[in-house]
XYZ file of C-alpha atoms in Angstrom:
484
model
C 8.614 -16.605 2.012
C 7.721 -13.184 3.580
C 11.023 -11.869 2.169
C 10.459 -13.336 -1.340
C 7.014 -11.800 -1.361
C 8.096 -8.497 -0.098
C 10.902 -7.728 -2.622
C 8.630 -8.253 -5.490
C 5.575 -6.731 -3.699
C 5.191 -3.429 -1.882
C 9.041 -2.975 -2.002
C 8.536 -2.140 -5.686
C 5.961 0.663 -4.906
C 8.079 2.223 -2.281
C 11.080 2.202 -4.532
C 9.151 3.643 -7.447
C 7.756 6.534 -5.437
C 11.132 7.710 -3.999
C 13.184 6.874 -7.233
C 11.283 9.245 -9.405
C 12.235 12.219 -7.349
C 15.996 11.689 -7.926
C 15.656 11.295 -11.722
C 13.213 14.323 -12.354
C 16.127 16.689 -13.278
C 17.922 14.338 -15.480
C 14.795 13.015 -17.410
C 13.751 16.613 -18.108
C 17.164 17.355 -19.402
C 16.958 14.274 -21.522
C 13.672 15.158 -22.903
C 15.088 18.659 -23.959
C 18.066 17.069 -25.574
C 16.079 14.496 -27.495
C 13.597 17.156 -28.727
C 16.430 19.369 -29.840
C 17.832 16.552 -31.813
C 14.726 15.790 -33.512
C 13.250 19.281 -34.298
C 16.425 21.481 -34.063
C 14.850 23.580 -31.394
C 14.480 23.246 -27.632
C 11.082 22.132 -26.323
C 8.853 24.754 -24.783
C 8.671 24.968 -21.117
C 4.923 24.255 -21.187
C 5.319 21.181 -23.151
C 8.253 19.812 -21.083
C 6.092 20.290 -17.917
C 3.220 18.449 -19.541
C 5.524 15.421 -20.622
C 7.003 15.254 -17.211
C 3.503 15.229 -15.639
C 2.483 12.437 -17.943
C 5.593 10.492 -17.048
C 4.796 10.838 -13.345
C 1.020 10.441 -13.536
C 0.945 7.371 -16.013
C 2.283 5.340 -13.144
C -1.078 5.873 -11.236
C -3.094 5.101 -14.478
C -1.131 1.811 -14.830
C -1.943 1.029 -11.147
C -5.635 1.600 -11.742
C -5.698 -0.617 -14.745
C -4.017 -3.422 -12.845
C -6.282 -3.091 -9.857
C -9.471 -3.582 -11.950
C -8.148 -6.829 -13.310
C -6.461 -8.403 -10.301
C -9.431 -9.814 -8.783
C -10.430 -11.941 -11.668
C -6.799 -13.029 -12.462
C -5.921 -14.007 -8.856
C -9.050 -16.151 -8.533
C -8.564 -17.925 -11.916
C -4.784 -18.593 -11.725
C -3.920 -18.076 -8.103
C -1.710 -15.451 -6.480
C 1.426 -17.283 -6.971
C 1.057 -17.501 -10.617
C -0.151 -13.996 -10.951
C 2.989 -12.808 -9.050
C 5.239 -14.662 -11.320
C 3.619 -13.122 -14.398
C 3.608 -9.725 -12.856
C 7.546 -10.085 -12.447
C 7.699 -10.481 -16.184
C 5.909 -7.281 -16.637
C 8.318 -5.476 -14.424
C 11.258 -6.870 -16.267
C 9.851 -5.584 -19.528
C 9.345 -2.225 -17.872
C 12.936 -2.257 -16.801
C 14.081 -2.916 -20.265
C 12.200 -0.027 -21.620
C 13.383 2.372 -18.889
C 17.009 1.098 -18.889
C 17.553 1.458 -22.702
C 15.497 4.688 -23.172
C 18.639 6.960 -23.198
C 20.597 4.647 -25.373
C 17.675 4.744 -27.790
C 17.151 8.518 -27.581
C 13.434 7.938 -26.845
C 11.503 9.573 -24.040
C 8.469 7.636 -25.283
C 10.112 4.508 -24.052
C 10.092 6.150 -20.446
C 6.333 6.677 -20.795
C 5.855 3.018 -21.879
C 8.084 1.719 -19.198
C 6.365 3.850 -16.468
C 2.940 2.518 -17.618
C 3.987 -1.173 -17.353
C 5.781 -0.333 -14.143
C 2.587 1.190 -12.721
C 0.576 -1.941 -13.866
C 3.119 -4.182 -12.173
C 3.068 -2.170 -8.922
C -0.752 -2.116 -8.944
C -0.830 -6.120 -9.134
C 1.859 -6.161 -6.491
C 0.010 -3.854 -4.071
C -3.149 -6.107 -4.152
C -1.649 -9.579 -4.492
C 1.204 -9.245 -1.954
C -1.047 -8.393 1.198
C -3.632 -11.069 0.251
C -0.996 -13.791 -0.162
C 0.894 -12.954 2.999
C -2.272 -12.824 4.816
C -3.384 -16.338 3.676
C -0.142 -18.075 4.363
C 0.272 -16.768 7.918
C -0.961 -18.675 10.818
C -3.441 -16.930 13.019
C -1.234 -16.173 15.829
C 1.284 -14.521 13.371
C -1.227 -13.001 11.024
C -0.665 -9.462 12.342
C 3.131 -9.833 11.942
C 2.909 -11.080 8.450
C 0.416 -8.614 7.317
C 2.326 -5.630 8.832
C 5.561 -6.613 6.923
C 3.993 -5.086 3.711
C 4.448 -1.751 5.260
C 8.140 -2.718 6.155
C 8.872 -3.583 2.622
C 7.080 -0.367 1.384
C 9.360 1.654 3.687
C 12.441 -0.396 2.655
C 11.818 0.329 -1.042
C 11.574 3.968 -0.230
C 14.866 3.916 1.630
C 16.684 1.961 -1.104
C 15.331 4.328 -3.744
C 16.738 7.248 -1.681
C 20.078 5.612 -1.192
C 20.565 4.566 -4.726
C 19.274 7.978 -5.861
C 22.244 9.899 -4.334
C 24.437 11.252 -6.964
C 27.388 9.398 -5.835
C 25.583 6.164 -6.856
C 22.955 5.892 -9.530
C 21.543 9.511 -9.311
C 24.068 11.013 -11.605
C 23.585 12.318 -15.127
C 25.033 9.381 -16.815
C 23.465 6.589 -14.571
C 19.916 7.710 -14.078
C 18.536 5.051 -16.589
C 20.151 2.258 -14.403
C 18.285 3.786 -11.377
C 14.878 3.717 -13.240
C 15.596 0.067 -14.371
C 16.662 -1.057 -10.893
C 13.172 -2.395 -10.062
C 13.955 -5.265 -12.564
C 16.390 -6.858 -10.053
C 13.916 -7.645 -7.219
C 11.507 -8.744 -9.875
C 13.964 -11.249 -11.276
C 14.963 -12.468 -7.651
C 11.220 -13.101 -7.085
C 10.651 -14.839 -10.407
C 13.455 -17.240 -9.736
C 12.642 -18.068 -5.967
C 8.757 -17.982 -5.973
C 8.399 -21.416 -7.764
C 10.019 -23.095 -4.673
C 7.219 -21.960 -2.451
C 3.563 -23.243 -2.389
C 0.300 -21.516 -3.375
C -1.572 -20.301 -0.112
C -3.462 -23.114 1.931
C -6.872 -21.354 1.616
C -6.522 -21.216 -2.188
C -5.942 -24.991 -2.175
C -8.784 -26.041 0.008
C -11.421 -23.310 -0.708
C -11.129 -22.671 -4.364
C -9.602 -26.046 -5.592
C -10.957 -28.347 -3.043
C -7.599 -29.981 -2.595
C -7.262 -30.923 1.093
C -4.101 -32.831 0.517
C -2.388 -29.886 -1.281
C -3.577 -27.576 1.489
C -2.010 -29.768 4.183
C 1.248 -30.085 2.240
C 1.322 -26.228 1.911
C 0.783 -25.808 5.658
C 3.435 -28.273 6.544
C 5.931 -26.615 4.140
C 5.128 -23.081 5.514
C 4.373 -23.736 9.160
C 6.228 -26.904 9.751
C 5.155 -30.582 10.158
C 2.389 -30.751 12.856
C -1.397 -31.143 13.469
C -3.195 -28.263 11.761
C -6.674 -29.617 11.923
C -7.944 -26.474 13.549
C -6.908 -24.170 10.727
C -8.437 -26.642 8.270
C -11.847 -26.596 10.243
C -11.753 -22.796 10.080
C -11.125 -22.870 6.360
C -13.993 -25.389 5.915
C -16.282 -23.199 7.951
C -15.379 -20.312 5.616
C -15.781 -22.528 2.530
C -19.251 -23.514 3.807
C -20.314 -19.959 4.395
C -19.539 -19.099 0.709
C -20.574 -22.361 -0.977
C -23.545 -20.688 -2.742
C -21.813 -17.639 -3.696
C -18.241 -18.618 -4.687
C -16.091 -15.515 -5.502
C -18.219 -12.322 -5.676
C -18.243 -9.765 -8.399
C -17.627 -6.194 -7.436
C -21.358 -5.495 -7.881
C -22.407 -8.413 -5.788
C -20.105 -7.256 -3.073
C -21.461 -3.774 -3.165
C -25.073 -5.116 -2.988
C -24.372 -7.661 -0.128
C -25.683 -6.584 3.112
C -23.417 -8.808 5.223
C -20.363 -6.807 4.013
C -21.748 -3.233 4.311
C -19.678 -2.260 7.293
C -16.618 -3.991 6.016
C -16.789 -1.929 2.886
C -17.345 1.297 5.055
C -14.176 0.318 6.912
C -12.085 -0.274 3.668
C -13.302 3.022 2.144
C -12.537 4.833 5.379
C -8.926 3.398 5.652
C -8.201 4.053 2.061
C -9.487 7.677 2.231
C -7.455 8.355 5.521
C -4.186 7.015 4.102
C -4.454 9.335 1.110
C -5.398 12.294 3.273
C -3.038 11.605 6.260
C -0.413 13.870 4.610
C 2.246 11.195 4.778
C 3.131 11.136 1.218
C 2.072 14.564 -0.235
C 3.029 16.850 2.732
C 5.519 15.422 4.917
C 8.456 14.976 2.490
C 7.633 18.272 0.846
C 7.773 20.262 3.926
C 10.630 18.289 5.238
C 12.702 19.703 2.441
C 11.221 23.252 2.971
C 12.030 23.240 6.697
C 15.539 22.072 6.144
C 16.039 24.898 3.577
C 14.850 27.402 6.079
C 17.066 25.990 8.700
C 19.947 26.903 6.516
C 21.244 23.481 5.465
C 22.890 23.181 2.016
C 21.547 20.846 -0.598
C 23.972 18.005 0.035
C 23.116 17.960 3.718
C 19.427 18.000 3.073
C 19.497 15.039 0.703
C 21.260 12.960 3.503
C 18.902 14.300 6.148
C 15.819 13.397 4.196
C 17.401 9.984 3.675
C 17.430 9.821 7.592
C 13.705 10.572 7.615
C 13.190 7.410 5.374
C 15.256 5.321 7.667
C 13.041 6.441 10.773
C 10.007 5.219 8.876
C 11.645 1.909 8.080
C 12.705 1.290 11.731
C 9.429 2.321 13.003
C 7.701 -0.027 10.579
C 9.864 -2.869 11.813
C 8.887 -2.039 15.332
C 5.192 -2.201 14.330
C 5.605 -5.977 13.435
C 6.768 -6.569 16.889
C 3.851 -4.964 18.688
C 0.926 -5.497 16.360
C 0.011 -9.061 17.603
C 0.279 -7.720 21.219
C -1.492 -4.404 20.935
C -4.082 -5.337 18.410
C -4.920 -3.535 15.201
C -7.776 -1.356 16.567
C -5.527 0.365 19.072
C -2.661 1.045 16.636
C -5.176 2.662 14.217
C -7.172 5.064 16.474
C -4.261 5.886 18.629
C -1.974 6.410 15.678
C -4.595 8.662 13.983
C -5.119 10.830 17.123
C -1.465 11.330 17.708
C -0.940 12.163 14.023
C -3.895 14.735 14.244
C -2.281 16.388 17.366
C 1.018 16.537 15.726
C -0.494 18.101 12.523
C -2.049 20.889 14.673
C 1.394 21.728 16.132
C 3.161 21.541 12.855
C 0.722 24.106 11.383
C 1.866 26.573 14.113
C 5.639 25.627 13.958
C 5.903 25.988 10.087
C 3.890 29.119 10.126
C 6.470 30.600 12.582
C 9.590 29.024 11.203
C 10.978 32.488 9.978
C 10.533 34.147 13.423
C 13.022 32.287 15.396
C 16.169 30.288 14.420
C 15.152 27.256 16.572
C 11.656 26.804 15.146
C 12.638 24.833 12.045
C 14.380 22.340 14.280
C 11.118 21.923 16.154
C 9.360 21.321 12.997
C 11.887 18.756 11.677
C 11.590 16.918 14.917
C 7.736 16.848 14.680
C 7.900 15.636 11.099
C 10.115 12.742 12.185
C 7.819 11.806 14.924
C 4.867 12.187 12.559
C 6.465 9.784 10.147
C 7.332 7.268 12.962
C 3.773 7.384 14.346
C 2.354 6.551 10.909
C 4.779 3.624 10.469
C 4.278 2.141 13.930
C 0.576 2.411 13.879
C -1.747 3.051 10.768
C 0.708 1.720 8.120
C 1.022 -1.867 9.292
C -2.496 -2.078 11.074
C -4.244 -0.964 7.924
C -2.533 -3.628 5.779
C -3.490 -6.156 8.357
C -7.227 -5.048 8.799
C -7.970 -4.999 4.950
C -6.929 -8.656 4.724
C -8.610 -9.900 7.858
C -12.190 -8.223 7.548
C -13.005 -10.052 4.267
C -13.249 -13.792 3.523
C -12.193 -15.724 0.414
C -15.369 -14.983 -1.405
C -15.197 -11.055 -0.982
C -11.360 -10.421 -0.624
C -10.536 -10.307 -4.325
C -13.305 -7.720 -5.289
C -12.844 -5.767 -2.046
C -9.023 -5.381 -2.825
C -10.105 -4.309 -6.419
C -12.225 -1.608 -4.792
C -9.528 -0.505 -2.234
C -6.810 -0.607 -4.826
C -8.739 1.487 -7.383
C -9.482 3.951 -4.497
C -5.853 4.148 -3.460
C -4.428 4.687 -7.004
C -7.274 7.141 -7.946
C -6.468 9.175 -4.696
C -2.794 9.072 -5.317
C -3.388 10.482 -8.845
C -5.764 13.131 -7.638
C -3.678 14.226 -4.606
C -0.576 14.376 -6.895
C -2.369 16.675 -9.305
C -4.095 18.914 -6.845
C -1.543 19.016 -3.966
C 0.559 21.760 -5.324
C -2.408 23.992 -5.795
C -3.640 23.259 -2.198
C -0.203 24.129 -0.823
C -0.043 27.359 -2.969
C -3.488 28.393 -1.588
C -3.198 27.365 1.980
C 0.373 26.983 2.709
C 1.048 25.230 6.205
C -2.718 25.560 6.929
C -3.199 22.511 4.710
C -2.183 20.596 7.780
C -5.590 21.454 9.124
C -7.344 19.391 6.589
C -5.335 16.308 7.406
C -5.868 16.949 11.117
C -9.607 16.850 10.561
C -9.608 13.847 8.583
C -7.340 11.857 11.001
C -9.413 12.981 13.999
C -12.697 11.870 12.532
C -11.249 8.622 11.192
C -9.848 7.890 14.761
C -13.303 8.197 16.203
C -14.985 6.035 13.598
C -12.320 3.397 14.052
C -12.762 3.526 17.962
C -16.429 3.207 17.797
C -17.113 0.826 14.953
C -14.151 -1.393 14.117
C -14.149 -4.785 15.837
C -10.647 -5.925 17.146
C -9.416 -8.599 14.723
C -6.389 -9.889 16.684
C -6.517 -13.672 17.293
C -9.838 -14.199 15.572
C -10.673 -16.363 12.545
C -12.340 -14.786 9.409
C -15.781 -16.183 10.555
C -15.465 -14.726 13.983
C -14.628 -11.326 12.642
C -17.584 -11.577 10.200
C -19.875 -12.370 13.126
C -18.631 -9.339 14.762
C -19.474 -7.173 11.695
C -22.916 -8.714 11.562
C -23.799 -6.913 14.681
C -23.457 -3.714 12.776
C -24.778 -5.060 9.428
C -28.008 -6.419 10.856
C -28.709 -4.500 13.973
C -32.319 -5.215 14.094
C -32.784 -7.728 11.443
C -32.242 -11.541 11.051
C -28.583 -12.354 11.219
C -27.316 -15.341 9.260
C -25.935 -17.922 11.753
C -22.661 -18.627 10.147
C -21.534 -21.216 12.690
C -24.689 -23.337 12.142
C -24.423 -22.859 8.505
C -21.304 -24.939 8.672
C -23.198 -28.152 9.749
C -26.710 -27.599 8.248
C -27.730 -26.934 4.689
C -29.998 -23.967 5.642
C -29.682 -20.615 7.111
C -31.340 -19.707 10.376
C -31.734 -16.323 12.039
C -31.689 -15.136 15.601
C -32.896 -11.670 16.855
C -30.206 -9.461 18.332
């Protein structure tokens, strides 16, 4: 089920992020040809740049729209049905993108990219929640971290298929853009054979028999009473609130530090430099080292595979090392590497060997991100919220991620133009400060139930106040307080 969820989940986002790079030249040429056919004159360069910017950025707008509606839909229909409907959205998007050249319509690319962004927005929020809820506690870190693996796998597949020897050619680029429809179709066909998540059956539907059947199918026949008791405790704690709205979650004092953590993780991912800077400077460094364009294409593909291998390694160690250690250690190592990269990229024209040092640092930087923050962030975001707060929390986190992706995409070229390699200092500062905050304030979530994690956060949320005793609330109809 991890594989089925992955190919229609974060795989799609990674694929779309890398794929668009290999189609840019062909799409711009197609827009110019279509414009010439319609108006008997070539399109002005300013209008071409504007249209291309719309094609790139409308993907993020679709993601924001999906993020805002995902919480309501996932609670009403369940994550399984939402993912199946999401696959239909991706298939329609693939049809628009695949037939755009045949129809001589760049407007179809815009529509397809918007629908594709909406599908990716749903997948980004539903995939981690679903995988977190179907994973037994001892394998929860492994399950959650696979979202980063499929993200990296999507990037790598996009890079491979984007080579001009495959689908990155002038005649086959529409097929490359429509390729996301294949994993969507695969998930649509296979997902009905798997159950909805056990917590959804028990907590939202009150179906203990369905919950047990789902656990037996997912985890094997056995005695799962401990897991059911933990779900009942969680249900008891939320029996008067049910699923929160976004406003209720923002006002709820018992989730204040969980929200701080979510915002900090989202902010750090966007300003870690992994998407906006590393791949940009990797190409620049390779050009400076004297490699030709064909060689650069394959070497950048190698960087993508390093990220994939590192993400797979994260799934092996996350349940041994814990999430907290992977986060703060990863942030601080990346901050140190960012400082060195500032120096080596500034001096890459001085000595012939400096670009090779920069390239090695970039590979280590990408690997550190994949081994630590990438997988651990996915796991923490699922584990620090319960069933009542998780849907609105993911709406907030998803909206922040997509908005940040859009803003960084629009402003990053100007930042690079103004600061050059010194833009790494911004990322170094963000990573270092985030590492300190994670080290000081994030409780370790490894091997703990949702209620145990919530009790740990209550020590921060109610430092000198009455703390709701969640454990006793499971057996009594009232809440009592203890002084810390």
